[in-house]
Structures are given as structure tokens and as C-alpha cells.
Amino acid sequence: MMEQRKELWDILEDIIQAEDVTLLKKVVNESSLVEVALALSRLSIGYQVWTLVRLTPKEGAKLVREMPHVQAVELIRTMPLENTVALLKCLRSDVQADLVSELDQDELARLLDGMDAKDADSILKLMVYPHDTAGGLMITEYLSYQDDFMVSQVLDDLRDRGEQYSDYDVQYAYVLNHSGQLVGVLRLRDLLLSRKDQRISALMIPDPLNVDVRKSLDSLHHFFHEHPFFGVPVITENRVLVGVVRRLAVRDAMSRRSQSVFLKISGIIGGEELRSMPLVTRFSRRLSWLSLNIVLNIIAASVIAFYQDTLEKAITLAVFLPIISDMSGCSGNQAVAVSMREITLGVIRPREIGWVLMKESMVGVINGILLGLLLALVAVLWKGNPYLGLVVGSALAANTLLAVSVGGSIPLILKSMNIDPALASGPMLTTITDMFGFFFVLSLASLLLPQLTTG
């Protein structure tokens, strides 16, 4: 029987267990970077640390860039200090800031104490800016020259510091005045094809497009949608150049945010989980969410228990209860999604809850009536009882109106309380729509019970 080919993570695990450093480096060098990072992410944190410690800092940095963010942060926390410092020096400034910003104060202080003062200061400057702004996303590795430089001076600098610049993502050089303010951008092609005795100010494109250091992620996304640039210079309110935001960094940040919101809505506390994480971490994060949900579901189900006699006499209603709660929940989740999107874009604020209620109520009334009529028609055609249609149709209409009003409002209320809307909106909405959906059906049924039970 043909032996099954081993996966790369199995091969790495065998190498690590055998502590064969020579074979480790051979496998890493002969495999693609993405494959090695994927394989390494399947192993335990101890095996990951063992591997990175035995690779060069540059090799380790390349792997860390390809690994999931949560694992990269855990590596920074776990690796020996000297290895962490060496690895961070090989990462771009924006990646450094992203990883280090996840550390607690004690971990951060320990790391900064082990770094050169210049490197530590560079990281601290980037950490000042929120991660979802131009300042938090920018890199500080870029080419810049004063506007009185000659072409020959720039070319000499490029030759003399070529090794340092080799890791830069260079498309342009930025031209600054003596105050560090951005005055132009210089295409390297124009530089290479010009006379050496020309000033670069004569070659530059003056007053280039730029973004403020406080510009939001959504604004940056819109900027790159409008302009086909690889990157854009970042300036302060005094027009001092402080960095460059790359299109790729904005795209990755948008993707990470979407994934984080999806995981939170799905009930993954912390917004991140991988199956290579410790079992205790994984089950505790899920259990905290599920425990809350079981309590909320018991509250919703208590409405059914209160109307148990009504349900026993008109058992047909049991068919419609999940339909009404589910349809109302879907309507409410649409309203939640719109509110969360508008909060992210900054087009609504928590104090505008009245405006949101008005807008959602208009949608809720129309959709509620139409959906209620449709469900009522189904009930009448099935059982031939117009009173059954009246009960379930009215209940769905009322609960749809309630669901969109509550769904649109909950994210704003939670935001005003500094609670993550993505994490708490779902369970609250589900409980409310279930509880009131059951209440509307069963209370109306209690009033019309004789008509529902005849025939």
C-alpha cells in the first residue's frame, strides 16, 4: 500500500521534535514562504517559538508577516526578549506598531527596555495614533530629500545607502522644505533621466495629493478607490511629512475589520480564534457567549410557558411561532447591520437615535404589513380559518416593526455605553424579537381562542 504523503506541518513537527536545525533550514529555504507560515500556524506556540529562534531574524520576520495576526502577537509575547527585538527590527514600522499595540503595559515596558532608544521611540510615535487611521496604518520607511538637493546628491545617497533602502517599497521620493513640510513628489524615473546638476525642486511634482494623519480607515478606502496610487504621503496639520500609507495596508485593514466584526457577531469573544490555540482559550471564549445566550433564551421561552394553556388548545400556533420569531429576527438584523455600518462611517452618532427610529419605523410598517398579509394568507389557505390568519399576520406585522426599531437603536445605545455593538447587538435583538413574537401571537390567540378552536 502506498504510503500517504506527509503534510508540511507534520514534517516540521518531526524536525522540531528531533531538534534538527540543519534540516529545518533546508525545508524552510526549499518551501514557499506562504506554505511554511501556514504549516507553522498549525503547530503549538512552543513549536513556533522553537522554529523562529533558530532561524535568522530576517527569515523569522518574513514568516511572521504571513501568519495570522493573533499568532504573531502571541509569538511576540512568548519569544525570548533578544529574539523578539531582533525580529521586530526586520519588520516594517506599521507591522511593528500593530503587533506591539496588542501587548499589555508590563509586556510593552519590558520590550521597549530591551530595544535601542531610537527603535523604541519610533514604535511609540506610531502607537500614539489609533490603528484605524492614517497614522496607525502608515509606514515610516520612505525616501525624502530637501528641495535644495541636486540630482547628484540624491543619486549618491541611493548608492551609499542601497542596502538600507533595498527593503523599502520605493515608488517615489518625497521632497521637503527645511521645516520638514511636504512640497513635492519626485518620480525616480525622472531622477535617473535628468542632469546631475539640476535641483530636484525643478523635477518634482509640486503640491502632491496627501492625507491627514487622522484620516479614518473608511476615508482612506474611499481615497484609494478614487485614485489608483500604490501609496499616499501622510502629513500633520502643519503639513509635516510623517509617513506613507500603502494601498495594500488599507485593503488588509478593511479585510481584518470585516473578519473581526463577523467573528464577534458569530459569538467569538475577542474577535479571533484559530484551532491551533490552546483548548482552554477556545472553549472559554465560546462558553461565555453561549452561557449568556442560554439565559436569554430561557427568558424568551418563559413567555410560552405563561401561555401554555392557550398553546395546548390551539396547537396549530406552534407551527407559526418559529416563523414569526425568525422573520422578525432577520428584519432586525438588517437594521443592526445598517446602524453598525453608519457608525463605522461616522454618518450617525448615538444621540441621533430618534432619527434612526423614525427611519426604521417607516420601513418596519411597510414590510410588516406586507409580510403579515403573506403569512396570514398562508394560514387561511392551510387551515381555512381567517382568525388564525388574523392572529399570525398581525403578530408578524407588529413584531417586524418592533424588530427594525430595536435593531436600528441597539448599536447606538451600546456605542453610547462604550460597549462593542458587534458583540452584544445580536443576542439582545434575538431575545427581544423571540419574546415579543411569542407574546404577540399567544396574547392575540388568547383573545380569539373560541374562534381558533371551533371547527
CSV table of C-alpha atoms in Angstrom, one decimal:
chain,number,residue,atom,x,y,z
A,1,MET,CA,0.0,0.0,0.0
A,2,MET,CA,1.4,3.4,-1.0
A,3,GLU,CA,2.4,5.5,2.0
A,4,GLN,CA,0.4,8.7,2.3
A,5,ARG,CA,2.5,11.8,1.7
A,6,LYS,CA,3.2,13.8,4.8
A,7,GLU,CA,1.9,17.4,5.1
A,8,LEU,CA,4.4,20.1,5.7
A,9,TRP,CA,3.3,20.8,9.2
A,10,ASP,CA,3.8,17.1,10.0
A,11,ILE,CA,7.3,17.3,8.6
A,12,LEU,CA,8.1,20.4,10.6
A,13,GLU,CA,6.7,18.8,13.8
A,14,ASP,CA,9.0,15.8,13.2
A,15,ILE,CA,12.0,18.1,12.6
A,16,ILE,CA,11.3,20.1,15.8
A,17,GLN,CA,10.9,17.0,17.9
A,18,ALA,CA,14.2,15.8,16.6
A,19,GLU,CA,15.7,19.3,17.1
A,20,ASP,CA,17.3,19.1,13.6
A,21,VAL,CA,18.2,22.7,12.9
A,22,THR,CA,20.0,21.9,9.6
A,23,LEU,CA,17.0,20.1,8.2
A,24,LEU,CA,14.7,22.8,9.4
A,25,LYS,CA,16.6,25.5,7.5
A,26,LYS,CA,16.7,23.3,4.4
A,27,VAL,CA,13.0,22.7,4.4
A,28,VAL,CA,12.3,26.4,5.1
A,29,ASN,CA,14.5,27.5,2.2
A,30,GLU,CA,13.1,25.0,-0.3
A,31,SER,CA,9.4,25.7,0.5
A,32,SER,CA,7.4,28.7,-0.3
A,33,LEU,CA,7.1,31.4,2.4
A,34,VAL,CA,3.3,31.1,2.5
A,35,GLU,CA,3.4,27.3,2.8
A,36,VAL,CA,5.8,27.4,5.7
A,37,ALA,CA,3.8,30.1,7.5
A,38,LEU,CA,0.6,28.1,7.0
A,39,ALA,CA,2.3,25.0,8.3
A,40,LEU,CA,3.8,26.8,11.3
A,41,SER,CA,0.4,28.2,12.2
A,42,ARG,CA,-0.9,24.7,12.7
A,43,LEU,CA,1.7,23.9,15.3
A,44,SER,CA,1.7,24.8,19.0
A,45,ILE,CA,3.1,28.1,20.2
A,46,GLY,CA,6.1,26.3,21.7
A,47,TYR,CA,7.0,24.7,18.4
A,48,GLN,CA,6.5,28.1,16.7
A,49,VAL,CA,8.9,29.8,19.1
A,50,TRP,CA,11.5,27.0,18.7
A,51,THR,CA,11.4,27.4,15.0
A,52,LEU,CA,11.7,31.2,14.9
A,53,VAL,CA,14.5,31.3,17.4
A,54,ARG,CA,16.6,29.0,15.2
A,55,LEU,CA,16.0,31.0,12.0
A,56,THR,CA,17.7,34.3,11.3
A,57,PRO,CA,15.7,37.4,12.3
A,58,LYS,CA,15.1,38.3,8.7
A,59,GLU,CA,13.7,34.8,7.9
A,60,GLY,CA,11.6,34.9,11.0
A,61,ALA,CA,10.2,38.3,10.2
A,62,LYS,CA,9.1,37.1,6.7
A,63,LEU,CA,7.2,34.2,8.3
A,64,VAL,CA,5.6,36.3,10.9
A,65,ARG,CA,4.3,38.7,8.2
A,66,GLU,CA,2.4,35.8,6.6
A,67,MET,CA,1.0,34.3,9.9
A,68,PRO,CA,-2.4,35.2,11.4
A,69,HIS,CA,-2.2,38.4,13.5
A,70,VAL,CA,-3.3,36.7,16.7
A,71,GLN,CA,-0.5,34.2,16.4
A,72,ALA,CA,2.1,36.8,15.6
A,73,VAL,CA,1.2,38.7,18.7
A,74,GLU,CA,1.4,35.6,20.8
A,75,LEU,CA,4.9,34.9,19.4
A,76,ILE,CA,6.0,38.4,20.3
A,77,ARG,CA,4.7,37.8,23.9
A,78,THR,CA,6.4,34.4,24.2
A,79,MET,CA,9.8,34.5,22.4
A,80,PRO,CA,12.9,35.4,24.4
A,81,LEU,CA,13.4,39.2,24.6
A,82,GLU,CA,16.5,39.3,22.5
A,83,ASN,CA,14.9,37.3,19.7
A,84,THR,CA,11.8,39.4,19.7
A,85,VAL,CA,13.8,42.6,19.5
A,86,ALA,CA,15.9,41.3,16.6
A,87,LEU,CA,12.8,40.1,14.7
A,88,LEU,CA,10.9,43.4,15.2
A,89,LYS,CA,13.8,45.3,13.7
A,90,CYS,CA,13.3,43.3,10.4
A,91,LEU,CA,9.6,44.2,10.2
A,92,ARG,CA,8.1,47.3,8.6
A,93,SER,CA,7.2,50.1,11.1
A,94,ASP,CA,3.4,49.6,10.6
A,95,VAL,CA,3.6,45.9,11.4
A,96,GLN,CA,5.8,46.6,14.4
A,97,ALA,CA,3.2,49.1,15.8
A,98,ASP,CA,0.3,46.6,15.1
A,99,LEU,CA,1.9,43.8,17.0
A,100,VAL,CA,3.3,45.8,19.9
A,101,SER,CA,0.0,47.7,20.4
A,102,GLU,CA,-1.6,44.3,21.5
A,103,LEU,CA,0.8,44.0,24.4
A,104,ASP,CA,-0.2,45.0,28.0
A,105,GLN,CA,1.7,47.7,29.8
A,106,ASP,CA,4.2,45.4,31.5
A,107,GLU,CA,5.0,43.4,28.3
A,108,LEU,CA,5.4,46.7,26.4
A,109,ALA,CA,7.7,48.2,29.0
A,110,ARG,CA,9.8,45.0,29.1
A,111,LEU,CA,10.1,45.0,25.3
A,112,LEU,CA,10.9,48.7,25.0
A,113,ASP,CA,13.6,48.4,27.7
A,114,GLY,CA,15.3,45.8,25.5
A,115,MET,CA,15.3,47.9,22.4
A,116,ASP,CA,17.6,50.7,21.1
A,117,ALA,CA,16.3,54.1,22.2
A,118,LYS,CA,15.8,55.1,18.5
A,119,ASP,CA,13.7,52.0,17.7
A,120,ALA,CA,11.7,52.3,20.8
A,121,ASP,CA,10.9,55.9,20.1
A,122,SER,CA,9.8,55.1,16.6
A,123,ILE,CA,7.3,52.5,17.8
A,124,LEU,CA,6.0,54.7,20.5
A,125,LYS,CA,5.3,57.5,18.0
A,126,LEU,CA,3.3,55.2,15.8
A,127,MET,CA,1.3,53.8,18.7
A,128,VAL,CA,0.0,57.3,19.5
A,129,TYR,CA,-2.3,57.0,16.5
A,130,PRO,CA,-5.5,54.9,16.5
A,131,HIS,CA,-4.9,51.7,14.5
A,132,ASP,CA,-7.7,52.5,12.0
A,133,THR,CA,-6.3,55.9,11.0
A,134,ALA,CA,-3.7,57.0,8.5
A,135,GLY,CA,-1.2,57.5,11.4
A,136,GLY,CA,-1.8,53.9,12.6
A,137,LEU,CA,-1.5,52.4,9.2
A,138,MET,CA,1.4,54.4,7.8
A,139,ILE,CA,5.0,53.2,7.3
A,140,THR,CA,7.9,55.4,8.2
A,141,GLU,CA,10.3,53.8,5.7
A,142,TYR,CA,10.3,56.1,2.7
A,143,LEU,CA,12.7,58.3,0.7
A,144,SER,CA,12.7,62.0,1.3
A,145,TYR,CA,15.1,64.8,0.4
A,146,GLN,CA,15.3,68.6,0.9
A,147,ASP,CA,14.1,70.7,-2.0
A,148,ASP,CA,17.6,72.3,-2.5
A,149,PHE,CA,19.3,68.9,-3.2
A,150,MET,CA,20.9,68.3,-6.5
A,151,VAL,CA,20.2,65.2,-8.6
A,152,SER,CA,23.8,64.1,-8.0
A,153,GLN,CA,23.3,64.3,-4.2
A,154,VAL,CA,20.2,62.1,-4.3
A,155,LEU,CA,21.9,59.5,-6.6
A,156,ASP,CA,24.9,59.4,-4.3
A,157,ASP,CA,22.7,58.8,-1.3
A,158,LEU,CA,20.8,56.0,-3.1
A,159,ARG,CA,24.1,54.3,-3.9
A,160,ASP,CA,25.7,54.8,-0.5
A,161,ARG,CA,22.6,53.5,1.4
A,162,GLY,CA,21.4,51.0,-1.1
A,163,GLU,CA,21.4,48.1,1.4
A,164,GLN,CA,19.2,50.0,3.8
A,165,TYR,CA,16.8,51.1,1.0
A,166,SER,CA,16.6,47.6,-0.5
A,167,ASP,CA,13.7,46.7,1.8
A,168,TYR,CA,11.8,49.9,1.1
A,169,ASP,CA,8.7,49.7,-1.1
A,170,VAL,CA,10.0,52.6,-3.3
A,171,GLN,CA,7.9,54.2,-6.0
A,172,TYR,CA,8.7,57.9,-5.3
A,173,ALA,CA,10.9,60.1,-3.3
A,174,TYR,CA,9.2,62.9,-1.4
A,175,VAL,CA,10.6,66.5,-1.4
A,176,LEU,CA,10.5,68.5,1.8
A,177,ASN,CA,11.4,72.1,2.7
A,178,HIS,CA,13.7,72.9,5.6
A,179,SER,CA,10.8,72.6,8.1
A,180,GLY,CA,10.0,69.1,7.0
A,181,GLN,CA,6.9,70.1,5.2
A,182,LEU,CA,5.8,68.2,2.1
A,183,VAL,CA,6.3,70.3,-1.1
A,184,GLY,CA,6.5,67.8,-3.9
A,185,VAL,CA,7.0,64.2,-5.0
A,186,LEU,CA,9.8,63.0,-7.3
A,187,ARG,CA,9.4,60.1,-9.7
A,188,LEU,CA,12.6,58.0,-9.7
A,189,ARG,CA,12.4,57.7,-13.5
A,190,ASP,CA,12.7,61.5,-13.8
A,191,LEU,CA,15.6,61.5,-11.4
A,192,LEU,CA,17.6,58.9,-13.3
A,193,LEU,CA,17.0,60.6,-16.7
A,194,SER,CA,17.9,64.1,-15.6
A,195,ARG,CA,21.2,66.0,-15.5
A,196,LYS,CA,23.1,65.7,-12.3
A,197,ASP,CA,23.5,69.5,-11.8
A,198,GLN,CA,19.7,70.1,-11.6
A,199,ARG,CA,17.9,70.8,-8.4
A,200,ILE,CA,15.2,68.2,-7.6
A,201,SER,CA,12.7,71.1,-6.9
A,202,ALA,CA,12.8,71.6,-10.7
A,203,LEU,CA,11.9,68.0,-11.4
A,204,MET,CA,9.3,67.4,-8.6
A,205,ILE,CA,5.5,67.3,-9.0
A,206,PRO,CA,4.5,70.2,-6.7
A,207,ASP,CA,1.7,70.0,-4.1
A,208,PRO,CA,1.0,66.3,-4.4
A,209,LEU,CA,-2.1,64.7,-3.1
A,210,ASN,CA,-1.8,63.7,0.6
A,211,VAL,CA,-3.9,62.6,3.6
A,212,ASP,CA,-4.1,63.9,7.1
A,213,VAL,CA,-2.6,61.7,9.8
A,214,ARG,CA,-6.0,61.5,11.5
A,215,LYS,CA,-7.9,60.3,8.3
A,216,SER,CA,-10.1,57.3,9.1
A,217,LEU,CA,-9.8,53.9,7.5
A,218,ASP,CA,-13.1,54.3,5.6
A,219,SER,CA,-11.9,57.7,4.2
A,220,LEU,CA,-8.6,56.1,3.1
A,221,HIS,CA,-10.5,53.2,1.5
A,222,HIS,CA,-12.5,55.8,-0.4
A,223,PHE,CA,-9.3,57.7,-1.4
A,224,PHE,CA,-7.7,54.7,-2.9
A,225,HIS,CA,-10.9,53.9,-4.7
A,226,GLU,CA,-10.8,57.3,-6.3
A,227,HIS,CA,-7.0,57.4,-7.0
A,228,PRO,CA,-5.0,54.4,-8.5
A,229,PHE,CA,-2.0,55.1,-6.3
A,230,PHE,CA,0.3,52.5,-4.6
A,231,GLY,CA,0.6,54.8,-1.6
A,232,VAL,CA,-0.1,58.3,-0.4
A,233,PRO,CA,2.0,60.6,1.9
A,234,VAL,CA,0.7,61.3,5.4
A,235,ILE,CA,1.1,64.8,6.8
A,236,THR,CA,0.3,66.5,10.1
A,237,GLU,CA,-1.9,69.6,10.3
A,238,ASN,CA,1.3,71.7,9.7
A,239,ARG,CA,2.0,69.7,6.5
A,240,VAL,CA,5.0,67.9,8.0
A,241,LEU,CA,5.5,64.6,6.3
A,242,VAL,CA,5.4,61.7,8.9
A,243,GLY,CA,4.8,58.6,6.8
A,244,VAL,CA,3.2,56.9,3.8
A,245,VAL,CA,0.1,54.8,3.7
A,246,ARG,CA,0.1,52.0,1.2
A,247,ARG,CA,-3.0,50.8,-0.7
A,248,LEU,CA,-2.2,47.2,0.4
A,249,ALA,CA,-2.2,48.2,4.0
A,250,VAL,CA,-5.7,49.8,3.7
A,251,ARG,CA,-7.0,46.8,1.9
A,252,ASP,CA,-5.7,44.4,4.6
A,253,ALA,CA,-7.0,46.6,7.4
A,254,MET,CA,-10.5,46.6,5.8
A,255,SER,CA,-10.4,42.9,5.5
A,256,ARG,CA,-9.2,42.4,9.1
A,257,ARG,CA,-12.0,44.6,10.4
A,258,SER,CA,-14.7,42.8,8.4
A,259,GLN,CA,-13.4,39.4,9.7
A,260,SER,CA,-13.3,40.7,13.3
A,261,VAL,CA,-16.9,42.0,13.1
A,262,PHE,CA,-18.1,38.7,11.6
A,263,LEU,CA,-16.4,36.7,14.3
A,264,LYS,CA,-17.9,38.9,17.1
A,265,ILE,CA,-21.4,38.7,15.6
A,266,SER,CA,-20.9,34.9,15.4
A,267,GLY,CA,-20.1,34.9,19.1
A,268,ILE,CA,-16.3,34.5,19.1
A,269,ILE,CA,-15.3,36.7,22.1
A,270,GLY,CA,-12.2,38.6,21.4
A,271,GLY,CA,-13.0,38.6,17.7
A,272,GLU,CA,-10.3,36.0,16.8
A,273,GLU,CA,-10.0,32.2,17.1
A,274,LEU,CA,-7.8,29.6,15.5
A,275,ARG,CA,-8.0,25.9,16.2
A,276,SER,CA,-4.2,25.8,17.0
A,277,MET,CA,-5.0,28.0,20.1
A,278,PRO,CA,-5.0,26.3,23.5
A,279,LEU,CA,-8.2,24.4,24.2
A,280,VAL,CA,-8.9,26.3,27.4
A,281,THR,CA,-8.8,29.6,25.5
A,282,ARG,CA,-11.1,28.3,22.8
A,283,PHE,CA,-13.8,26.7,24.9
A,284,SER,CA,-13.8,29.5,27.5
A,285,ARG,CA,-14.3,32.2,24.8
A,286,ARG,CA,-17.2,30.3,23.2
A,287,LEU,CA,-18.8,29.2,26.5
A,288,SER,CA,-19.0,32.8,27.8
A,289,TRP,CA,-21.2,33.7,24.8
A,290,LEU,CA,-23.2,30.5,24.9
A,291,SER,CA,-23.9,30.9,28.6
A,292,LEU,CA,-25.3,34.3,28.1
A,293,ASN,CA,-27.5,33.1,25.2
A,294,ILE,CA,-29.0,30.2,27.1
A,295,VAL,CA,-30.1,32.6,29.9
A,296,LEU,CA,-31.6,35.0,27.3
A,297,ASN,CA,-33.4,32.1,25.5
A,298,ILE,CA,-34.9,30.9,28.8
A,299,ILE,CA,-36.3,34.4,29.3
A,300,ALA,CA,-37.8,34.3,25.8
A,301,ALA,CA,-39.2,30.8,26.3
A,302,SER,CA,-40.8,31.8,29.6
A,303,VAL,CA,-43.5,33.6,27.5
A,304,ILE,CA,-44.5,30.3,26.0
A,305,ALA,CA,-44.8,28.7,29.5
A,306,PHE,CA,-47.0,31.6,30.6
A,307,TYR,CA,-49.4,30.9,27.7
A,308,GLN,CA,-49.1,27.1,27.9
A,309,ASP,CA,-52.9,26.6,28.1
A,310,THR,CA,-53.6,28.7,25.0
A,311,LEU,CA,-50.9,26.8,23.1
A,312,GLU,CA,-52.4,23.4,24.1
A,313,LYS,CA,-55.9,24.4,22.9
A,314,ALA,CA,-54.6,25.9,19.6
A,315,ILE,CA,-51.6,23.7,18.9
A,316,THR,CA,-51.5,24.9,15.2
A,317,LEU,CA,-49.9,28.1,16.5
A,318,ALA,CA,-46.7,26.2,17.3
A,319,VAL,CA,-46.0,25.9,13.6
A,320,PHE,CA,-46.0,29.7,13.2
A,321,LEU,CA,-44.0,30.7,16.4
A,322,PRO,CA,-40.6,29.9,14.9
A,323,ILE,CA,-41.6,31.6,11.6
A,324,ILE,CA,-42.6,34.8,13.3
A,325,SER,CA,-39.5,35.0,15.5
A,326,ASP,CA,-37.1,34.1,12.7
A,327,MET,CA,-38.6,36.5,10.2
A,328,SER,CA,-38.6,39.3,12.7
A,329,GLY,CA,-35.0,38.5,13.7
A,330,CYS,CA,-34.0,38.7,10.0
A,331,SER,CA,-35.6,42.2,9.7
A,332,GLY,CA,-34.0,43.3,12.9
A,333,ASN,CA,-30.5,42.1,11.8
A,334,GLN,CA,-30.9,44.2,8.7
A,335,ALA,CA,-31.4,47.2,10.8
A,336,VAL,CA,-28.5,46.3,13.0
A,337,ALA,CA,-26.2,46.0,10.0
A,338,VAL,CA,-27.2,49.4,8.6
A,339,SER,CA,-26.6,51.1,12.0
A,340,MET,CA,-23.3,49.5,12.5
A,341,ARG,CA,-22.2,50.4,9.0
A,342,GLU,CA,-23.3,54.0,9.6
A,343,ILE,CA,-21.5,54.2,12.9
A,344,THR,CA,-18.3,52.9,11.2
A,345,LEU,CA,-18.6,55.5,8.5
A,346,GLY,CA,-19.3,58.2,11.1
A,347,VAL,CA,-22.5,59.4,9.5
A,348,ILE,CA,-24.6,58.8,12.6
A,349,ARG,CA,-24.0,59.4,16.3
A,350,PRO,CA,-25.6,57.8,19.4
A,351,ARG,CA,-27.6,60.9,20.1
A,352,GLU,CA,-29.4,60.6,16.8
A,353,ILE,CA,-31.5,57.6,18.0
A,354,GLY,CA,-34.8,59.5,17.4
A,355,TRP,CA,-33.9,60.0,13.7
A,356,VAL,CA,-33.0,56.3,13.4
A,357,LEU,CA,-36.3,55.2,15.0
A,358,MET,CA,-38.3,57.3,12.6
A,359,LYS,CA,-36.5,56.0,9.5
A,360,GLU,CA,-36.7,52.4,10.6
A,361,SER,CA,-40.3,52.6,11.7
A,362,MET,CA,-41.3,53.7,8.1
A,363,VAL,CA,-39.6,50.6,6.7
A,364,GLY,CA,-41.0,48.4,9.5
A,365,VAL,CA,-44.6,49.4,8.9
A,366,ILE,CA,-44.5,48.7,5.2
A,367,ASN,CA,-42.6,45.4,5.4
A,368,GLY,CA,-44.6,44.3,8.5
A,369,ILE,CA,-47.9,44.8,6.7
A,370,LEU,CA,-46.8,43.1,3.5
A,371,LEU,CA,-45.1,40.1,5.3
A,372,GLY,CA,-48.1,39.9,7.7
A,373,LEU,CA,-50.6,39.7,4.8
A,374,LEU,CA,-48.5,37.0,3.2
A,375,LEU,CA,-48.3,34.8,6.3
A,376,ALA,CA,-52.0,35.4,7.0
A,377,LEU,CA,-52.8,34.2,3.5
A,378,VAL,CA,-50.8,31.0,4.0
A,379,ALA,CA,-52.6,30.3,7.4
A,380,VAL,CA,-56.0,30.8,5.8
A,381,LEU,CA,-55.2,28.6,2.8
A,382,TRP,CA,-53.8,25.9,5.1
A,383,LYS,CA,-56.5,25.7,7.8
A,384,GLY,CA,-59.4,27.7,6.3
A,385,ASN,CA,-59.6,29.8,9.5
A,386,PRO,CA,-59.5,33.6,8.9
A,387,TYR,CA,-59.0,34.2,12.6
A,388,LEU,CA,-55.8,32.2,12.5
A,389,GLY,CA,-54.6,34.4,9.7
A,390,LEU,CA,-55.5,37.5,11.6
A,391,VAL,CA,-53.5,36.3,14.7
A,392,VAL,CA,-50.3,35.3,12.9
A,393,GLY,CA,-50.4,38.1,10.4
A,394,SER,CA,-50.9,40.8,13.0
A,395,ALA,CA,-48.2,39.3,15.2
A,396,LEU,CA,-45.7,39.2,12.4
A,397,ALA,CA,-46.5,42.8,11.4
A,398,ALA,CA,-46.2,44.1,14.9
A,399,ASN,CA,-43.0,42.2,15.6
A,400,THR,CA,-41.4,43.3,12.4
A,401,LEU,CA,-42.0,46.9,13.3
A,402,LEU,CA,-40.6,46.3,16.8
A,403,ALA,CA,-37.6,44.3,15.4
A,404,VAL,CA,-36.4,47.0,13.0
A,405,SER,CA,-36.9,49.8,15.6
A,406,VAL,CA,-34.9,47.9,18.2
A,407,GLY,CA,-32.3,46.6,15.7
A,408,GLY,CA,-31.6,50.1,14.5
A,409,SER,CA,-31.4,51.5,18.0
A,410,ILE,CA,-29.4,48.9,19.9
A,411,PRO,CA,-26.0,49.6,18.3
A,412,LEU,CA,-26.3,53.3,19.0
A,413,ILE,CA,-27.3,52.6,22.7
A,414,LEU,CA,-24.4,50.2,23.1
A,415,LYS,CA,-22.0,52.6,21.5
A,416,SER,CA,-23.0,55.4,23.9
A,417,MET,CA,-22.2,53.0,26.7
A,418,ASN,CA,-18.8,52.1,25.3
A,419,ILE,CA,-19.9,48.5,24.6
A,420,ASP,CA,-18.9,46.9,21.3
A,421,PRO,CA,-22.1,46.9,19.2
A,422,ALA,CA,-20.9,43.9,17.1
A,423,LEU,CA,-20.6,41.8,20.2
A,424,ALA,CA,-23.8,42.5,22.0
A,425,SER,CA,-26.4,43.5,19.4
A,426,GLY,CA,-27.2,40.0,18.2
A,427,PRO,CA,-28.1,38.3,21.5
A,428,MET,CA,-30.2,41.3,22.7
A,429,LEU,CA,-32.1,41.5,19.4
A,430,THR,CA,-32.8,37.8,19.3
A,431,THR,CA,-34.1,37.7,22.8
A,432,ILE,CA,-36.4,40.7,22.2
A,433,THR,CA,-37.8,39.5,18.9
A,434,ASP,CA,-38.4,36.0,20.3
A,435,MET,CA,-40.0,37.2,23.5
A,436,PHE,CA,-42.3,39.7,21.9
A,437,GLY,CA,-43.0,37.5,18.9
A,438,PHE,CA,-44.3,34.8,21.2
A,439,PHE,CA,-46.2,37.3,23.2
A,440,PHE,CA,-48.0,38.9,20.2
A,441,VAL,CA,-49.0,35.5,18.9
A,442,LEU,CA,-50.2,34.0,22.1
A,443,SER,CA,-51.8,37.0,23.6
A,444,LEU,CA,-53.9,37.6,20.4
A,445,ALA,CA,-54.7,33.9,20.3
A,446,SER,CA,-55.9,34.1,23.9
A,447,LEU,CA,-58.4,36.9,22.9
A,448,LEU,CA,-59.6,34.9,19.9
A,449,LEU,CA,-59.3,31.4,21.4
A,450,PRO,CA,-63.0,30.4,20.8
A,451,GLN,CA,-62.8,31.3,17.1
A,452,LEU,CA,-59.5,29.5,16.8
A,453,THR,CA,-60.7,26.3,18.4
A,454,THR,CA,-64.1,26.0,16.6
A,455,GLY,CA,-64.4,23.7,13.6
